Amino acid sequence: MPRKADKPLDPRNDIRAFLVLDGAVRLLLWIAAMAGALSTVAALDGWPKYPLLTANFTQAWGWADKFMWIIVFFNVYYVAAMLLLRAPIPRPAEGTYTLKPGKIPDRNLIYSMLIATLIKARYEPPFPGFLVHAVANLPPLCWLMGPVFGPRSRSVGVTDPLIMDPHWVEIGRNVVIGYGAIISGHTQGRDDITIGKTIIGDDVLVGGNAVIYHGCRIGNGAVIMGSALLRPNTIVGENEVWGGIPAKKIKTLPPYGAEPRPDPDAGAE
């Protein structure tokens, strides 16, 4: 019969505690954003004087206009609240941290756990937070998102890929990231977690559903094909095309912008 000390650690209580914290953070963000939105709309122009349920089209339009501004201000306050909660949390240091049964995790893992609640809130915003991605990428809040929340990016994306550990991800200019891509600043093993910076250079194309782990360096003009999986600490040279699981170099392209463009008049008489 195994001794008590030999029994594997049951992580359920720790995970439940994290879920409680996660729920509390989400509720706090929602309440703060909604309260800010409602009070701002009320202060700016007040509420329509006619009842909503019996309104004609013109009156209903007035109510809809108020709801629209509530949604806009909700998303603005939601992103601002995320920044306020993120600002006092130290950035976890790079390194490998062991998960020891029965031991208090390293403080850098605790920082990561706290930030993880905000990352989940960023990518899974509650209704009506469907404009969070747009607000986070538009001035003036985008000027704070990079240095405070991450990633540090000089690109603007139409899609909203999942960037885990955004504080350890850097993205250059003119980078296109396909839908469903995942970019991580950490890798979790069975008994440890490794945190490291992931850097994507300029003019890079990352295909949809690609996965990029911590420590990867992707050079300027490179292409990561759709559904490719870059293992931790992979170095992709400039203008290289990588694909597959795990990803491997396929070929090297000419420098970005140097490829000949098809002549639209070719073959015309």
Short mmCIF file of C-alpha atoms in Angstrom, two decimals:
data_model
loop_
_atom_site.label_atom_id
_atom_site.label_comp_id
_atom_site.label_asym_id
_atom_site.label_seq_id
_atom_site.Cartn_x
_atom_site.Cartn_y
_atom_site.Cartn_z
CA MET A 1 0.00 0.00 0.00
CA PRO A 2 1.55 3.34 -1.00
CA ARG A 3 2.56 5.70 1.74
CA LYS A 4 0.77 9.03 2.04
CA ALA A 5 3.88 10.87 0.87
CA ASP A 6 3.98 8.71 -2.26
CA LYS A 7 0.45 9.54 -3.36
CA PRO A 8 0.25 11.85 -6.37
CA LEU A 9 -0.80 15.42 -5.68
CA ASP A 10 -4.50 16.04 -6.28
CA PRO A 11 -4.65 19.41 -8.08
CA ARG A 12 -8.43 19.74 -8.02
CA ASN A 13 -8.60 22.13 -5.09
CA ASP A 14 -5.93 24.36 -6.62
CA ILE A 15 -7.77 24.43 -9.93
CA ARG A 16 -11.05 25.18 -8.18
CA ALA A 17 -9.39 28.07 -6.37
CA PHE A 18 -8.17 29.40 -9.71
CA LEU A 19 -11.69 29.12 -11.15
CA VAL A 20 -13.07 31.10 -8.22
CA LEU A 21 -10.44 33.80 -8.82
CA ASP A 22 -11.15 33.72 -12.55
CA GLY A 23 -14.88 34.17 -11.96
CA ALA A 24 -14.30 37.01 -9.50
CA VAL A 25 -12.07 38.86 -11.96
CA ARG A 26 -14.60 38.45 -14.77
CA LEU A 27 -17.46 39.71 -12.61
CA LEU A 28 -15.40 42.67 -11.43
CA LEU A 29 -14.54 43.62 -15.01
CA TRP A 30 -18.16 43.28 -16.14
CA ILE A 31 -19.56 45.31 -13.24
CA ALA A 32 -16.95 48.06 -13.63
CA ALA A 33 -17.46 48.31 -17.39
CA MET A 34 -21.26 48.23 -17.22
CA ALA A 35 -21.43 50.76 -14.39
CA GLY A 36 -19.11 53.07 -16.27
CA ALA A 37 -21.08 52.72 -19.50
CA LEU A 38 -24.49 53.32 -17.90
CA SER A 39 -23.33 56.32 -15.88
CA THR A 40 -21.55 57.86 -18.88
CA VAL A 41 -24.59 57.56 -21.18
CA ALA A 42 -26.86 58.95 -18.46
CA ALA A 43 -24.51 61.89 -17.86
CA LEU A 44 -24.06 62.74 -21.54
CA ASP A 45 -27.64 62.78 -22.79
CA GLY A 46 -29.92 61.06 -20.31
CA TRP A 47 -32.51 58.44 -21.15
CA PRO A 48 -35.47 58.71 -23.55
CA LYS A 49 -38.66 59.94 -21.89
CA TYR A 50 -40.96 57.55 -23.76
CA PRO A 51 -41.46 53.88 -22.74
CA LEU A 52 -39.48 51.24 -24.58
CA LEU A 53 -42.10 48.49 -24.86
CA THR A 54 -44.73 50.68 -26.55
CA ALA A 55 -42.33 52.78 -28.65
CA ASN A 56 -42.91 53.36 -32.35
CA PHE A 57 -40.06 52.98 -34.84
CA THR A 58 -38.67 56.48 -34.30
CA GLN A 59 -38.79 56.12 -30.53
CA ALA A 60 -37.30 52.62 -30.71
CA TRP A 61 -34.47 54.07 -32.80
CA GLY A 62 -33.76 56.49 -29.96
CA TRP A 63 -33.57 53.63 -27.48
CA ALA A 64 -31.37 51.61 -29.84
CA ASP A 65 -29.03 54.59 -30.11
CA LYS A 66 -28.67 54.61 -26.31
CA PHE A 67 -27.98 50.87 -26.28
CA MET A 68 -25.35 51.34 -28.97
CA TRP A 69 -23.48 53.87 -26.87
CA ILE A 70 -23.78 51.64 -23.81
CA ILE A 71 -22.06 48.89 -25.82
CA VAL A 72 -19.33 51.24 -27.06
CA PHE A 73 -18.56 52.62 -23.61
CA PHE A 74 -18.77 49.13 -22.07
CA ASN A 75 -15.98 47.91 -24.34
CA VAL A 76 -13.84 50.98 -23.68
CA TYR A 77 -14.21 50.69 -19.91
CA TYR A 78 -13.68 46.92 -20.08
CA VAL A 79 -10.28 47.31 -21.76
CA ALA A 80 -9.36 50.17 -19.42
CA ALA A 81 -10.26 48.03 -16.40
CA MET A 82 -8.09 45.18 -17.70
CA LEU A 83 -5.17 47.59 -17.97
CA LEU A 84 -5.71 48.85 -14.41
CA LEU A 85 -5.74 45.31 -13.03
CA ARG A 86 -2.73 44.25 -15.08
CA ALA A 87 -0.49 47.23 -14.31
CA PRO A 88 0.49 46.32 -10.70
CA ILE A 89 1.28 42.66 -11.47
CA PRO A 90 5.03 42.10 -12.11
CA ARG A 91 6.00 40.48 -15.38
CA PRO A 92 7.10 36.86 -14.79
CA ALA A 93 10.80 36.29 -15.39
CA GLU A 94 12.03 33.97 -18.14
CA GLY A 95 13.15 30.55 -16.99
CA THR A 96 12.08 27.01 -16.18
CA TYR A 97 10.06 26.49 -13.03
CA THR A 98 9.48 23.10 -11.44
CA LEU A 99 6.05 22.06 -10.21
CA LYS A 100 6.73 20.33 -6.89
CA PRO A 101 3.90 18.42 -5.19
CA GLY A 102 2.88 20.07 -1.94
CA LYS A 103 5.17 23.07 -2.49
CA ILE A 104 4.14 26.68 -3.01
CA PRO A 105 4.82 27.59 -6.66
CA ASP A 106 7.55 30.05 -7.54
CA ARG A 107 6.32 33.62 -7.38
CA ASN A 108 6.76 33.94 -11.15
CA LEU A 109 4.20 31.17 -11.62
CA ILE A 110 1.87 33.00 -9.25
CA TYR A 111 2.28 36.16 -11.34
CA SER A 112 1.52 34.09 -14.44
CA MET A 113 -1.62 32.70 -12.83
CA LEU A 114 -2.88 36.17 -11.96
CA ILE A 115 -2.18 37.43 -15.46
CA ALA A 116 -3.85 34.34 -16.92
CA THR A 117 -7.19 35.43 -15.46
CA LEU A 118 -6.90 38.70 -17.37
CA ILE A 119 -5.79 36.95 -20.56
CA LYS A 120 -8.88 34.74 -20.38
CA ALA A 121 -11.00 37.84 -19.84
CA ARG A 122 -9.32 39.50 -22.83
CA TYR A 123 -10.05 36.67 -25.26
CA GLU A 124 -13.39 35.55 -23.78
CA PRO A 125 -15.13 38.84 -22.99
CA PRO A 126 -18.73 38.68 -21.75
CA PHE A 127 -21.62 40.26 -23.62
CA PRO A 128 -21.61 42.97 -24.85
CA GLY A 129 -17.82 42.78 -25.16
CA PHE A 130 -17.71 41.90 -28.86
CA LEU A 131 -15.75 45.09 -29.61
CA VAL A 132 -12.89 44.40 -27.18
CA HIS A 133 -10.50 43.36 -29.96
CA ALA A 134 -11.22 46.54 -31.93
CA VAL A 135 -10.95 48.83 -28.90
CA ALA A 136 -7.69 47.19 -27.80
CA ASN A 137 -6.18 47.83 -31.25
CA LEU A 138 -7.37 51.42 -31.73
CA PRO A 139 -5.97 54.65 -30.25
CA PRO A 140 -5.75 55.69 -27.52
CA LEU A 141 -5.96 52.39 -25.62
CA CYS A 142 -3.70 50.54 -28.07
CA TRP A 143 -0.88 52.83 -26.94
CA LEU A 144 -1.25 51.33 -23.45
CA MET A 145 -2.08 47.74 -24.37
CA GLY A 146 1.37 47.06 -25.82
CA PRO A 147 3.58 48.17 -22.92
CA VAL A 148 1.15 47.24 -20.11
CA PHE A 149 -0.72 44.15 -21.29
CA GLY A 150 1.01 43.00 -24.45
CA PRO A 151 1.86 41.92 -26.99
CA ARG A 152 4.34 44.59 -28.02
CA SER A 153 3.20 44.86 -31.60
CA ARG A 154 3.76 47.24 -34.49
CA SER A 155 1.01 45.58 -36.51
CA VAL A 156 -2.77 45.72 -36.44
CA GLY A 157 -4.63 42.48 -36.98
CA VAL A 158 -8.10 42.01 -38.42
CA THR A 159 -8.41 38.60 -36.77
CA ASP A 160 -7.91 38.02 -33.06
CA PRO A 161 -5.49 35.10 -32.62
CA LEU A 162 -4.95 33.67 -29.16
CA ILE A 163 -1.72 35.20 -27.85
CA MET A 164 -0.92 33.52 -24.56
CA ASP A 165 1.53 35.32 -22.27
CA PRO A 166 1.24 38.47 -24.43
CA HIS A 167 3.76 40.19 -22.16
CA TRP A 168 6.42 37.83 -23.61
CA VAL A 169 5.44 38.18 -27.29
CA GLU A 170 6.83 40.78 -29.70
CA ILE A 171 5.39 41.33 -33.18
CA GLY A 172 6.97 43.45 -35.91
CA ARG A 173 5.48 45.54 -38.70
CA ASN A 174 3.14 44.31 -41.41
CA VAL A 175 2.56 40.93 -39.76
CA VAL A 176 -0.50 38.93 -40.80
CA ILE A 177 -1.72 36.24 -38.39
CA GLY A 178 -4.40 33.87 -39.61
CA TYR A 179 -7.59 32.95 -37.82
CA GLY A 180 -7.20 30.36 -35.07
CA ALA A 181 -3.43 30.76 -34.68
CA ILE A 182 -1.94 30.37 -31.19
CA ILE A 183 1.23 32.17 -30.10
CA SER A 184 2.60 31.30 -26.68
CA GLY A 185 5.24 32.66 -24.35
CA HIS A 186 5.41 29.46 -22.34
CA THR A 187 5.46 25.69 -22.65
CA GLN A 188 4.12 23.39 -19.96
CA GLY A 189 5.71 20.02 -19.37
CA ARG A 190 4.60 17.29 -17.03
CA ASP A 191 6.63 18.58 -14.09
CA ASP A 192 7.68 22.08 -15.13
CA ILE A 193 6.75 25.24 -16.98
CA THR A 194 9.20 27.18 -19.15
CA ILE A 195 8.65 30.87 -19.87
CA GLY A 196 10.46 32.60 -22.72
CA LYS A 197 10.13 35.46 -25.17
CA THR A 198 8.67 34.80 -28.61
CA ILE A 199 9.66 37.25 -31.35
CA ILE A 200 8.04 37.65 -34.77
CA GLY A 201 9.85 39.93 -37.21
CA ASP A 202 8.54 42.27 -39.90
CA ASP A 203 6.50 41.20 -42.96
CA VAL A 204 5.77 37.75 -41.52
CA LEU A 205 2.76 35.65 -42.52
CA VAL A 206 1.44 33.19 -39.93
CA GLY A 207 -1.17 30.85 -41.37
CA GLY A 208 -4.45 29.96 -39.74
CA ASN A 209 -4.38 27.44 -36.87
CA ALA A 210 -0.58 27.58 -36.64
CA VAL A 211 0.91 27.05 -33.16
CA ILE A 212 4.08 28.87 -32.07
CA TYR A 213 5.62 27.94 -28.71
CA HIS A 214 7.87 29.93 -26.40
CA GLY A 215 11.35 31.03 -27.41
CA CYS A 216 10.71 30.99 -31.16
CA ARG A 217 12.43 33.60 -33.30
CA ILE A 218 10.82 34.22 -36.69
CA GLY A 219 12.86 36.33 -39.09
CA ASN A 220 11.64 39.09 -41.37
CA GLY A 221 9.61 38.00 -44.38
CA ALA A 222 9.14 34.43 -43.14
CA VAL A 223 6.02 32.35 -43.76
CA ILE A 224 4.58 29.89 -41.24
CA MET A 225 2.10 27.74 -43.09
CA GLY A 226 -1.38 27.00 -41.80
CA SER A 227 -1.64 24.37 -39.03
CA ALA A 228 2.16 24.30 -38.64
CA LEU A 229 3.55 23.64 -35.16
CA LEU A 230 6.78 25.39 -34.19
CA ARG A 231 8.45 23.65 -31.28
CA PRO A 232 9.96 25.71 -28.44
CA ASN A 233 13.05 27.76 -29.31
CA THR A 234 12.72 27.21 -33.06
CA ILE A 235 14.72 29.68 -35.14
CA VAL A 236 13.15 30.60 -38.48
CA GLY A 237 15.46 32.53 -40.79
CA GLU A 238 14.51 35.52 -42.90
CA ASN A 239 12.22 34.73 -45.85
CA GLU A 240 12.03 31.04 -44.92
CA VAL A 241 8.85 29.00 -45.35
CA TRP A 242 8.10 26.49 -42.59
CA GLY A 243 5.29 23.98 -42.35
CA GLY A 244 4.25 20.65 -40.92
CA ILE A 245 3.95 19.03 -37.49
CA PRO A 246 6.51 19.61 -36.16
CA ALA A 247 7.33 22.44 -38.54
CA LYS A 248 10.38 22.15 -40.77
CA LYS A 249 11.93 24.43 -43.34
CA ILE A 250 10.41 23.93 -46.78
CA LYS A 251 12.14 26.58 -48.88
CA THR A 252 13.52 30.12 -48.92
CA LEU A 253 11.68 32.94 -50.68
CA PRO A 254 13.18 36.03 -52.30
CA PRO A 255 13.29 39.08 -50.01
CA TYR A 256 9.89 40.57 -49.24
CA GLY A 257 8.75 42.77 -52.12
CA ALA A 258 11.40 41.45 -54.52
CA GLU A 259 9.27 38.70 -56.08
CA PRO A 260 8.20 39.47 -59.65
CA ARG A 261 4.53 40.30 -59.92
CA PRO A 262 2.42 38.77 -62.69
CA ASP A 263 1.96 41.06 -65.66
CA PRO A 264 -1.78 41.63 -66.19
CA ASP A 265 -1.10 42.29 -69.87
CA ALA A 266 0.93 39.12 -70.39
CA GLY A 267 -0.39 37.17 -73.34
CA ALA A 268 -2.50 40.04 -74.59
CA GLU A 269 -2.27 40.77 -78.26
#
